[in-house]
Coordinates of C-alpha atoms in Angstrom, one line a residue:
M353 CA 113.1 121.1 84.1
T354 CA 111.7 117.6 84.5
E355 CA 112.1 115.3 81.4
F356 CA 109.4 112.8 80.5
K357 CA 111.3 110.7 78.1
Y358 CA 111.6 106.9 78.0
P359 CA 115.3 106.2 77.0
R360 CA 117.0 102.8 77.0
R361 CA 118.4 103.4 80.5
L362 CA 114.8 103.2 81.9
R363 CA 114.3 99.7 80.5
L364 CA 115.2 96.2 81.7
L365 CA 116.9 94.9 78.6
T366 CA 118.9 91.8 79.3
G367 CA 118.1 88.4 80.8
R368 CA 120.4 89.3 83.7
D369 CA 118.4 92.4 84.5
F370 CA 115.2 90.3 84.6
Q371 CA 116.8 87.5 86.6
Y372 CA 118.1 90.0 89.2
V373 CA 114.4 91.0 89.9
F374 CA 113.0 87.4 89.8
D375 CA 115.7 86.1 92.1
N376 CA 114.8 88.3 95.0
A377 CA 111.8 90.5 94.5
Q378 CA 111.5 92.6 97.6
L379 CA 108.4 94.5 96.5
K380 CA 105.3 92.7 95.2
V381 CA 102.2 94.6 94.0
P382 CA 99.6 92.0 93.2
D383 CA 96.2 92.6 91.6
Q384 CA 93.7 90.3 89.8
T385 CA 95.0 91.0 86.3
I386 CA 98.5 92.2 86.9
L387 CA 101.5 91.5 89.2
I388 CA 104.4 93.9 89.7
L389 CA 107.7 92.5 91.0
A390 CA 110.4 94.9 92.1
R391 CA 113.8 95.1 93.6
P392 CA 115.7 98.2 94.7
N393 CA 118.6 99.4 92.5
N394 CA 121.4 101.9 93.0
L395 CA 120.9 103.7 89.7
G396 CA 119.0 106.8 90.9
H397 CA 116.0 106.0 88.8
S398 CA 113.5 103.2 88.2
R399 CA 113.6 100.8 85.3
L400 CA 110.7 98.8 83.7
G401 CA 110.4 95.4 82.0
F402 CA 107.4 93.4 80.7
V403 CA 106.5 89.7 80.8
I404 CA 103.3 89.3 78.8
S405 CA 102.7 85.8 77.6
K406 CA 100.6 84.6 74.8
K407 CA 98.8 82.3 77.2
N408 CA 97.4 85.3 79.2
I409 CA 96.9 87.7 76.3
R410 CA 96.4 85.8 73.0
Q411 CA 96.5 88.5 70.4
A412 CA 99.7 90.5 69.7
V413 CA 97.6 93.6 69.2
K414 CA 96.3 93.4 72.7
R415 CA 99.7 92.6 74.2
N416 CA 101.2 95.7 72.5
R417 CA 98.3 97.9 73.5
V418 CA 98.8 96.9 77.2
R419 CA 102.5 97.6 76.9
R420 CA 101.9 101.0 75.3
I421 CA 99.5 102.1 78.0
I422 CA 101.7 101.0 80.9
R423 CA 104.8 102.4 79.3
E424 CA 103.1 105.8 78.9
S425 CA 102.0 105.8 82.5
F426 CA 105.5 104.9 83.6
R427 CA 106.9 107.7 81.5
L428 CA 104.6 110.2 83.1
N429 CA 105.1 108.9 86.6
Q430 CA 108.8 108.0 86.6
H431 CA 109.8 110.9 88.8
N432 CA 107.4 109.8 91.6
L433 CA 108.3 106.1 91.5
P434 CA 111.0 104.6 93.9
E435 CA 114.4 103.6 92.6
V436 CA 113.6 100.0 91.7
D437 CA 113.9 97.6 88.8
M438 CA 110.3 96.4 88.2
I439 CA 108.7 93.7 86.0
I440 CA 105.1 93.9 85.0
L441 CA 103.6 90.4 84.7
A442 CA 100.2 90.2 82.9
R443 CA 97.5 87.9 84.1
Q444 CA 94.4 86.6 82.5
G445 CA 91.9 89.3 81.7
L446 CA 94.2 92.2 81.3
G447 CA 93.9 92.2 77.5
E448 CA 90.1 92.4 77.7
M449 CA 90.1 95.5 79.8
E450 CA 89.4 98.9 78.2
N451 CA 92.2 101.5 78.0
D452 CA 90.9 103.7 80.8
Q453 CA 90.5 100.7 83.1
I454 CA 94.1 99.7 82.5
Q455 CA 95.2 103.3 83.2
K456 CA 93.3 103.4 86.5
L457 CA 94.7 100.0 87.5
I458 CA 98.3 100.9 86.8
K459 CA 97.9 104.3 88.6
K460 CA 96.6 102.4 91.6
C461 CA 99.5 100.0 91.4
W462 CA 102.0 102.8 91.2
S463 CA 100.7 104.4 94.4
R464 CA 100.7 101.0 96.2
M465 CA 104.3 100.5 95.1
I466 CA 105.3 103.9 96.4
N467 CA 103.7 103.1 99.8
K468 CA 105.3 99.7 100.0
S469 CA 108.8 101.1 99.1
K470 CA 108.5 103.6 101.9
K471 CA 107.7 100.9 104.4
L472 CA 110.6 98.8 103.0
K473 CA 113.0 101.8 103.6
K474 CA 111.8 102.2 107.2
T475 CA 112.8 98.6 108.1

């Protein structure tokens, strides 16, 4: 049976993990209010990290809400996502979006990431 948990092994935790992705991001999924950087890993599952600055989303409540929504989407879609370490970077305007808008946006980004990772594997 497929598990839909979000344990520590599915998170980018250390600065080294984040630097690994920033140094050579092979997959980029840009959008107006979000940017996803990713790099393949050999762990057999994807991992997720966030960079959401106060400059882009002023209020902590809104930053936390965005994280919660994206984490939940990741948790439910983790088995469809490629084996990559990914960082979600928030841009201006993401905190002002409604919950359902963020859910649609991240769902679109997941599908774009899946398509780009398939193209990357072919080359």
